[in-house]
């Protein structure tokens, strides 16, 4: 997508409220952006990220001219929206960001620890 779409809400207030609860940051804190990247935008494909960096590059101040979701095409937005719902469900069960990360890892099978690591089985 070459031009930004009109601003629309991508993250429901419930997502923002749960994120604030588990991070202990105000829901409008700029530091929450790191969690949005970790929990949602890191799930973009390398091609989608490259396109985003091309059409909406990071400025010298570390921000972007447009909101990230304004620059996503419909397919990417649809795929990320379903992922966002899954993360929200997990967020409702988590009490800390570390617990949320563990739940996401369990849900998606990413970096699953081996249950027998450290055991001396022979």
MMTF fields as JSON, N, C-alpha, C and O atoms, coordinates in Angstrom:
{
  "mmtfVersion": "1.0.0",
  "mmtfProducer": "UNKNOWN",
  "numBonds": 487,
  "numAtoms": 488,
  "numGroups": 122,
  "numChains": 1,
  "numModels": 1,
  "chainsPerModel": [1],
  "groupsPerChain": [122],
  "chainIdList": ["A"],
  "bondAtomList": [4, 2, 8, 6, 12, 10, 16, 14, 20, 18, 24, 22, 28, 26, 32, 30, 36, 34, 40, 38, 44, 42, 48, 46, 52, 50, 56, 54, 60, 58, 64, 62, 68, 66, 72, 70, 76, 74, 80, 78, 84, 82, 88, 86, 92, 90, 96, 94, 100, 98, 104, 102, 108, 106, 112, 110, 116, 114, 120, 118, 124, 122, 128, 126, 132, 130, 136, 134, 140, 138, 144, 142, 148, 146, 152, 150, 156, 154, 160, 158, 164, 162, 168, 166, 172, 170, 176, 174, 180, 178, 184, 182, 188, 186, 192, 190, 196, 194, 200, 198, 204, 202, 208, 206, 212, 210, 216, 214, 220, 218, 224, 222, 228, 226, 232, 230, 236, 234, 240, 238, 244, 242, 248, 246, 252, 250, 256, 254, 260, 258, 264, 262, 268, 266, 272, 270, 276, 274, 280, 278, 284, 282, 288, 286, 292, 290, 296, 294, 300, 298, 304, 302, 308, 306, 312, 310, 316, 314, 320, 318, 324, 322, 328, 326, 332, 330, 336, 334, 340, 338, 344, 342, 348, 346, 352, 350, 356, 354, 360, 358, 364, 362, 368, 366, 372, 370, 376, 374, 380, 378, 384, 382, 388, 386, 392, 390, 396, 394, 400, 398, 404, 402, 408, 406, 412, 410, 416, 414, 420, 418, 424, 422, 428, 426, 432, 430, 436, 434, 440, 438, 444, 442, 448, 446, 452, 450, 456, 454, 460, 458, 464, 462, 468, 466, 472, 470, 476, 474, 480, 478, 484, 482],
  "bondOrderList": [1, 1, 1, 1, 1, 1, 1, 1, 1, 1, 1, 1, 1, 1, 1, 1, 1, 1, 1, 1, 1, 1, 1, 1, 1, 1, 1, 1, 1, 1, 1, 1, 1, 1, 1, 1, 1, 1, 1, 1, 1, 1, 1, 1, 1, 1, 1, 1, 1, 1, 1, 1, 1, 1, 1, 1, 1, 1, 1, 1, 1, 1, 1, 1, 1, 1, 1, 1, 1, 1, 1, 1, 1, 1, 1, 1, 1, 1, 1, 1, 1, 1, 1, 1, 1, 1, 1, 1, 1, 1, 1, 1, 1, 1, 1, 1, 1, 1, 1, 1, 1, 1, 1, 1, 1, 1, 1, 1, 1, 1, 1, 1, 1, 1, 1, 1, 1, 1, 1, 1, 1],
  "groupList": [{"groupName": "UNK", "atomNameList": ["N", "CA", "C", "O"], "elementList": ["N", "C", "C", "O"], "formalChargeList": [0, 0, 0, 0], "bondAtomList": [1, 0, 2, 1, 3, 2], "bondOrderList": [1, 1, 2], "singleLetterCode": "X", "chemCompType": "L-PEPTIDE LINKING"}],
  "groupTypeList": [0, 0, 0, 0, 0, 0, 0, 0, 0, 0, 0, 0, 0, 0, 0, 0, 0, 0, 0, 0, 0, 0, 0, 0, 0, 0, 0, 0, 0, 0, 0, 0, 0, 0, 0, 0, 0, 0, 0, 0, 0, 0, 0, 0, 0, 0, 0, 0, 0, 0, 0, 0, 0, 0, 0, 0, 0, 0, 0, 0, 0, 0, 0, 0, 0, 0, 0, 0, 0, 0, 0, 0, 0, 0, 0, 0, 0, 0, 0, 0, 0, 0, 0, 0, 0, 0, 0, 0, 0, 0, 0, 0, 0, 0, 0, 0, 0, 0, 0, 0, 0, 0, 0, 0, 0, 0, 0, 0, 0, 0, 0, 0, 0, 0, 0, 0, 0, 0, 0, 0, 0, 0],
  "groupIdList": [1, 2, 3, 4, 5, 6, 7, 8, 9, 10, 11, 12, 13, 14, 15, 16, 17, 18, 19, 20, 21, 22, 23, 24, 25, 26, 27, 28, 29, 30, 31, 32, 33, 34, 35, 36, 37, 38, 39, 40, 41, 42, 43, 44, 45, 46, 47, 48, 49, 50, 51, 52, 53, 54, 55, 56, 57, 58, 59, 60, 61, 62, 63, 64, 65, 66, 67, 68, 69, 70, 71, 72, 73, 74, 75, 76, 77, 78, 79, 80, 81, 82, 83, 84, 85, 86, 87, 88, 89, 90, 91, 92, 93, 94, 95, 96, 97, 98, 99, 100, 101, 102, 103, 104, 105, 106, 107, 108, 109, 110, 111, 112, 113, 114, 115, 116, 117, 118, 119, 120, 121, 122],
  "secStructList": [7, 7, 1, 7, 7, 7, 7, 7, 7, 7, 1, 7, 2, 2, 2, 2, 2, 2, 2, 2, 2, 2, 2, 7, 1, 7, 6, 6, 7, 6, 6, 2, 2, 2, 2, 2, 2, 2, 2, 6, 4, 4, 4, 1, 7, 2, 2, 2, 2, 2, 2, 2, 2, 2, 2, 1, 7, 5, 7, 6, 6, 1, 7, 5, 1, 1, 7, 4, 4, 4, 4, 7, 7, 2, 2, 2, 2, 2, 2, 2, 2, 2, 2, 2, 2, 2, 2, 2, 2, 2, 2, 2, 2, 7, 1, 1, 2, 2, 2, 2, 2, 2, 2, 2, 2, 2, 2, 2, 6, 7, 1, 7, 7, 7, 6, 6, 6, 6, 7, 7, 7, 7],
  "xCoordList": [0.851, 0.0, 0.896, 1.777, 0.671, 1.531, 1.075, 1.903, -0.226, -0.729, -1.466, -2.079, -1.402, -2.065, -3.584, -4.163, -4.201, -5.652, -6.096, -5.308, -7.34, -7.819, -7.669, -7.787, -7.409, -7.197, -8.476, -9.555, -8.347, -9.433, -8.826, -7.619, -9.652, -9.174, -8.869, -9.729, -7.648, -7.304, -7.318, -7.701, -6.906, -6.848, -8.045, -8.209, -8.872, -10.038, -9.594, -8.496, -10.44, -10.084, -9.835, -9.045, -10.496, -10.269, -8.825, -8.222, -8.269, -6.873, -5.963, -5.048, -6.222, -5.411, -5.489, -4.48, -6.681, -6.871, -6.135, -5.504, -6.215, -5.508, -3.996, -3.252, -3.547, -2.114, -1.643, -0.59, -2.416, -2.068, -2.049, -1.186, -2.988, -3.065, -1.843, -1.276, -1.432, -0.33, 1.048, 2.017, 1.148, 2.451, 2.619, 3.736, 1.53, 1.523, 1.875, 2.332, 1.655, 1.865, 0.509, -0.463, 0.435, -0.797, -1.074, -0.145, -2.355, -2.675, -2.222, -2.139, -1.934, -1.445, 0.077, 0.626, 0.759, 2.211, 2.878, 2.515, 3.852, 4.592, 5.338, 5.586, 5.694, 6.428, 5.593, 6.142, 4.273, 3.422, 3.668, 3.376, 4.2, 4.492, 5.395, 5.254, 6.319, 7.199, 6.396, 6.705, 5.371, 4.544, 3.642, 3.394, 3.148, 2.357, 3.202, 2.721, 4.476, 5.371, 5.556, 5.413, 5.87, 6.137, 4.923, 5.045, 3.758, 2.566, 1.815, 1.125, 1.937, 1.126, 1.982, 1.969, 2.716, 3.38, 4.549, 4.896, 5.154, 6.214, 5.677, 6.453, 4.366, 3.758, 3.55, 2.993, 3.996, 3.956, 5.026, 6.023, 4.815, 5.821, 6.996, 6.836, 8.175, 9.309, 9.0, 9.473, 8.208, 7.84, 6.953, 7.111, 6.023, 5.153, 5.952, 5.705, 6.902, 7.741, 8.609, 8.776, 9.168, 10.007, 9.184, 9.652, 7.974, 7.092, 6.738, 6.73, 6.446, 6.134, 7.304, 7.115, 8.504, 9.688, 9.945, 10.525, 9.509, 9.68, 8.681, 9.061, 7.407, 6.37, 6.166, 5.609, 6.611, 6.438, 7.683, 7.615, 8.819, 10.076, 10.119, 9.379, 11.007, 11.242, 11.988, 12.992, 11.498, 12.104, 13.268, 13.414, 14.09, 15.227, 14.833, 15.634, 13.604, 13.171, 12.69, 12.25, 12.774, 12.395, 10.939, 10.518, 10.17, 8.747, 8.51, 9.444, 7.303, 6.916, 5.927, 5.228, 5.871, 4.976, 3.509, 2.704, 3.17, 1.786, 1.727, 2.725, 0.541, 0.337, 0.553, 0.197, 1.13, 1.485, 0.265, 0.317, -0.828, -1.982, -2.624, -3.404, -2.32, -2.831, -2.148, -2.679, -0.988, -0.206, -0.317, 0.327, -1.114, -1.252, -2.336, -3.359, -2.096, -3.142, -4.226, -4.047, -5.343, -6.495, -6.179, -6.63, -5.413, -5.083, -4.248, -4.509, -3.251, -2.396, -3.204, -3.086, -4.016, -4.84, -5.793, -5.993, -6.372, -7.295, -6.556, -7.05, -5.382, -4.602, -4.158, -4.241, -3.687, -3.252, -4.431, -4.276, -5.596, -6.77, -7.15, -7.505, -7.083, -7.406, -6.345, -6.664, -5.099, -4.025, -4.258, -4.066, -4.664, -4.933, -6.003, -5.892, -7.024, -8.092, -7.524, -7.869, -6.657, -6.033, -5.191, -5.228, -4.439, -3.607, -4.484, -4.156, -5.586, -6.492, -7.041, -7.118, -7.42, -7.926, -6.86, -7.157, -5.62, -4.53, -4.255, -3.941, -4.373, -4.158, -5.13, -4.777, -6.344, -7.358, -6.98, -7.424, -6.158, -5.74, -4.426, -4.107, -3.661, -2.328, -2.395, -3.257, -1.46, -1.347, -0.083, 0.039, 0.85, 2.095, 2.463, 1.937, 3.365, 3.81, 4.6, 4.533, 5.341, 6.09, 5.129, 5.379, 4.045, 3.05, 2.381, 2.125, 2.098, 1.514, 2.463, 2.036, 3.737, 4.719, 4.728, 4.783, 4.674, 4.664, 3.414, 3.493, 2.259, 1.012, 1.063, 0.587, 1.631, 1.748, 2.687, 2.415, 3.784, 4.711, 4.024, 4.203, 3.244, 2.53, 1.501, 1.374, 0.776, -0.271, 0.293, -0.28, 1.409, 1.96, 3.134, 3.693, 3.515, 4.591, 5.941, 6.79, 6.145, 7.4, 8.295, 7.877, 9.518, 10.485, 9.942, 10.149, 9.252, 8.733, 9.884, 10.712, 9.958, 11.01, 10.694, 9.531, 11.71, 11.544, 11.281, 12.042, 10.225, 9.855, 10.932, 10.994, 11.782, 12.79, 14.164, 15.143, 14.266, 15.549, 16.059, 15.314, 17.305, 17.89, 17.737, 18.358, 16.919, 16.761, 17.851, 18.239, 18.323, 19.345, 18.63, 18.481, 18.199, 17.517, 18.504, 19.174, 18.587, 19.513, 18.883, 19.522],
  "yCoordList": [-1.169, 0.0, 1.23, 1.367, 2.098, 3.269, 4.477, 5.255, 4.634, 5.807, 5.353, 4.285, 6.161, 5.753, 5.764, 6.628, 4.795, 4.75, 5.69, 6.006, 6.138, 6.979, 6.229, 5.005, 6.972, 6.356, 5.674, 6.265, 4.435, 3.695, 2.971, 2.734, 2.627, 1.923, 0.478, -0.225, 0.042, -1.355, -2.126, -3.295, -1.482, -2.132, -1.681, -0.494, -2.631, -2.312, -1.819, -2.136, -1.055, -0.528, -1.656, -1.495, -2.797, -3.936, -4.426, -4.786, -4.443, -4.841, -3.855, -4.263, -2.559, -1.53, -1.645, -1.5, -1.903, -2.002, -3.215, -3.115, -4.35, -5.539, -5.351, -5.784, -4.706, -4.442, -3.542, -3.78, -2.516, -1.617, -2.376, -2.136, -3.278, -4.049, -4.939, -4.993, -5.634, -6.579, -5.929, -6.473, -4.765, -4.086, -3.065, -2.623, -2.689, -1.657, -0.278, 0.603, -0.1, 1.192, 1.799, 1.07, 3.108, 3.763, 3.356, 3.187, 3.198, 2.705, 3.643, 3.219, 4.88, 5.833, 5.993, 6.826, 5.201, 5.313, 4.942, 3.951, 5.743, 5.495, 4.168, 3.538, 3.744, 2.482, 1.264, 0.191, 1.421, 0.309, -0.067, -1.19, 0.86, 0.58, -0.627, -1.381, -0.81, -1.983, -3.274, -4.271, -3.256, -4.446, -4.681, -5.828, -3.604, -3.772, -4.433, -5.297, -4.019, -4.655, -6.119, -6.988, -6.392, -7.77, -8.669, -9.785, -8.191, -9.028, -9.099, -10.084, -8.065, -8.028, -7.864, -8.731, -6.778, -6.45, -7.376, -7.512, -8.005, -8.976, -10.192, -10.998, -10.332, -11.46, -11.168, -11.995, -9.994, -9.712, -10.552, -10.927, -10.838, -11.575, -10.64, -9.421, -11.184, -10.327, -9.399, -8.264, -9.878, -9.039, -7.871, -6.751, -8.137, -7.071, -6.036, -4.836, -6.492, -5.56, -4.727, -3.527, -5.351, -4.616, -3.555, -2.433, -3.898, -2.937, -1.794, -0.631, -2.125, -1.102, -0.147, 1.069, -0.684, 0.16, 1.028, 2.109, 0.546, 1.321, 2.48, 3.605, 2.205, 3.223, 4.101, 5.193, 3.634, 4.393, 4.191, 3.562, 4.724, 4.465, 5.118, 6.055, 4.587, 5.167, 6.486, 6.537, 7.54, 8.869, 8.998, 8.153, 10.025, 10.194, 10.237, 9.883, 10.668, 10.714, 9.36, 9.254, 8.306, 6.967, 6.624, 5.504, 7.559, 7.32, 7.196, 7.354, 6.922, 6.857, 7.973, 8.441, 8.394, 9.489, 9.093, 9.898, 7.856, 7.374, 6.198, 5.518, 5.972, 4.808, 3.563, 3.54, 2.546, 1.349, 0.727, 0.369, 0.594, -0.091, 0.7, 0.134, 1.985, 2.764, 2.355, 2.599, 1.743, 1.399, -0.079, -0.516, -0.84, -2.267, -2.499, -1.814, -3.483, -3.814, -4.64, -5.084, -4.842, -5.51, -6.931, -7.369, -7.652, -9.044, -9.119, -9.942, -8.257, -8.251, -7.847, -8.457, -6.826, -6.355, -7.453, -7.634, -8.177, -9.253, -10.362, -10.867, -10.734, -11.785, -11.352, -12.132, -10.107, -9.624, -9.458, -9.639, -9.12, -8.964, -10.281, -10.302, -11.379, -12.673, -13.048, -13.621, -12.728, -12.967, -12.102, -12.558, -10.875, -9.94, -10.491, -10.349, -11.109, -11.701, -12.836, -12.966, -13.653, -14.747, -14.199, -14.724, -13.148, -12.549, -11.948, -12.051, -11.33, -10.75, -11.824, -11.614, -12.961, -14.059, -14.497, -14.728, -14.607, -14.993, -13.899, -14.19, -12.655, -11.518, -11.541, -11.18, -11.965, -12.003, -12.964, -12.806, -13.962, -14.95, -14.601, -15.148, -13.696, -13.378, -12.264, -11.387, -12.33, -11.276, -10.446, -9.368, -10.941, -10.219, -10.398, -11.277, -9.558, -9.678, -10.976, -11.589, -11.395, -12.658, -13.84, -14.766, -13.801, -14.865, -14.857, -15.92, -13.677, -13.576, -14.15, -14.872, -13.833, -14.387, -15.911, -16.575, -16.453, -17.91, -18.513, -19.551, -17.869, -18.355, -18.291, -19.202, -17.23, -17.102, -18.174, -18.783, -18.401, -19.448, -20.808, -21.612, -21.053, -22.332, -22.422, -23.47, -21.355, -21.347, -21.575, -22.33, -20.933, -20.998, -21.966, -22.118, -22.617, -23.591, -22.984, -23.628, -21.745, -21.044, -21.204, -20.913, -21.661, -21.801, -22.608, -22.246, -23.692, -24.535, -25.207, -25.858, -25.068, -25.783, -27.277, -27.677, -28.067, -29.502, -29.822, -29.409, -30.544, -30.858, -31.652, -31.645, -32.336, -33.179, -32.532, -33.186, -31.253, -30.565, -30.59, -30.304, -30.925, -30.938, -32.259, -32.474, -33.144, -34.46, -35.375, -35.276, -36.229, -37.201, -38.525, -39.377, -38.657, -39.881, -40.765, -40.32, -41.984, -42.907, -44.221, -45.112],
  "zCoordList": [0.0, 0.0, 0.0, 0.848, -0.929, -1.096, -0.282, 0.192, -0.12, 0.598, 1.858, 1.875, 2.899, 4.145, 4.008, 3.35, 4.638, 4.716, 5.832, 6.723, 5.793, 6.901, 8.217, 8.263, 9.278, 10.577, 11.032, 10.994, 11.461, 12.1, 13.286, 13.329, 14.231, 15.415, 15.031, 14.501, 15.3, 15.067, 16.376, 16.41, 17.438, 18.737, 19.553, 19.835, 19.927, 20.737, 22.108, 22.565, 22.751, 24.068, 25.056, 25.986, 24.872, 25.761, 25.659, 26.67, 24.45, 24.255, 24.993, 25.707, 24.815, 25.473, 26.993, 27.683, 27.509, 28.954, 29.53, 30.583, 28.849, 29.334, 29.233, 30.113, 28.16, 28.036, 29.17, 29.761, 29.469, 30.574, 31.9, 32.744, 32.081, 33.324, 33.506, 34.598, 32.454, 32.634, 32.557, 33.087, 31.901, 31.828, 32.941, 33.212, 33.583, 34.625, 34.056, 34.785, 32.741, 32.089, 31.763, 31.564, 31.705, 31.272, 29.829, 29.041, 29.481, 28.137, 27.023, 25.87, 27.327, 26.316, 26.345, 25.624, 27.174, 27.284, 25.966, 25.332, 25.563, 24.327, 24.398, 23.37, 25.604, 25.766, 25.386, 25.134, 25.344, 24.919, 23.464, 23.055, 22.687, 21.284, 21.108, 20.145, 22.034, 21.971, 22.105, 21.453, 22.948, 23.125, 21.913, 21.543, 21.291, 20.066, 18.988, 18.254, 18.895, 17.932, 18.276, 17.416, 19.526, 19.944, 19.761, 19.257, 20.167, 20.199, 18.885, 18.622, 18.047, 16.822, 15.57, 14.696, 15.474, 14.213, 13.871, 12.698, 14.859, 14.558, 13.823, 13.31, 13.766, 13.074, 11.591, 10.869, 11.132, 9.7, 9.012, 9.628, 7.75, 6.985, 6.698, 6.771, 6.373, 6.015, 4.842, 4.806, 3.887, 2.743, 3.178, 2.691, 4.094, 4.596, 5.374, 5.25, 6.169, 6.941, 6.018, 6.239, 4.98, 4.025, 3.31, 3.115, 2.922, 2.253, 3.198, 2.796, 4.455, 5.457, 5.623, 5.65, 5.734, 5.899, 4.669, 4.767, 3.529, 2.286, 2.2, 1.877, 2.487, 2.316, 3.553, 3.449, 4.716, 5.954, 6.819, 7.875, 6.368, 7.075, 8.46, 8.761, 9.274, 10.594, 10.397, 9.687, 11.022, 10.921, 11.903, 12.786, 11.772, 12.692, 14.175, 15.041, 14.466, 15.865, 16.383, 17.528, 15.527, 15.952, 15.73, 16.016, 15.23, 14.985, 13.498, 12.711, 13.101, 11.698, 11.41, 12.309, 10.166, 9.799, 10.0, 10.469, 9.643, 9.748, 10.713, 10.949, 11.267, 12.118, 11.264, 10.086, 11.854, 11.1, 10.438, 9.262, 11.175, 10.593, 9.456, 8.691, 9.325, 8.19, 6.886, 5.802, 6.988, 5.809, 5.424, 4.47, 6.144, 5.853, 4.813, 4.799, 3.935, 2.973, 3.666, 4.8, 2.98, 3.6, 4.035, 5.094, 3.237, 3.574, 4.852, 5.729, 4.943, 6.137, 7.358, 8.421, 7.204, 8.318, 8.793, 9.995, 7.85, 8.202, 8.957, 9.965, 8.467, 9.117, 10.512, 11.461, 10.638, 11.946, 12.902, 14.109, 12.378, 13.245, 13.899, 15.077, 13.156, 13.772, 14.804, 15.845, 14.517, 15.5, 16.746, 17.873, 16.532, 17.625, 18.563, 19.78, 18.013, 18.825, 19.678, 20.853, 19.088, 19.848, 20.998, 22.111, 20.721, 21.769, 22.863, 24.045, 22.484, 23.474, 24.398, 25.609, 23.853, 24.68, 25.685, 26.857, 25.214, 26.114, 27.144, 28.298, 26.725, 27.628, 28.796, 29.919, 28.524, 29.572, 30.691, 31.828, 30.368, 31.368, 32.042, 33.097, 31.447, 31.965, 33.006, 32.957, 33.946, 34.959, 34.786, 35.368, 33.994, 33.735, 32.268, 31.585, 31.797, 30.412, 30.225, 29.16, 31.243, 31.149, 31.012, 30.241, 31.754, 31.662, 30.289, 29.724, 29.747, 28.408, 27.365, 26.464, 27.484, 26.533, 26.592, 25.557, 27.783, 27.941, 27.307, 26.651, 27.499, 26.901, 25.376, 24.698, 24.844, 23.387, 22.85, 21.815, 23.547, 23.112, 23.123, 22.209, 24.156, 24.226, 23.101, 22.468, 22.848, 21.814, 20.426, 19.64, 20.114, 18.763, 18.646, 17.559, 19.729, 19.67, 19.362, 18.745, 19.787, 19.542, 20.759, 21.88, 20.548, 21.632, 22.807, 23.965, 22.506, 23.576, 24.305, 23.668, 25.614, 26.339, 26.35, 26.401, 26.304, 26.419, 27.881, 28.756, 28.147, 29.533, 30.258, 31.487, 29.494, 30.11, 30.119, 30.479, 29.731, 29.806, 31.25, 32.187, 31.41, 32.738, 33.461, 34.502, 32.924, 33.55, 33.012, 31.848, 33.834, 33.401, 33.126, 34.002, 31.882, 31.471, 30.731, 29.8, 31.138, 30.464, 30.203, 29.644]
}
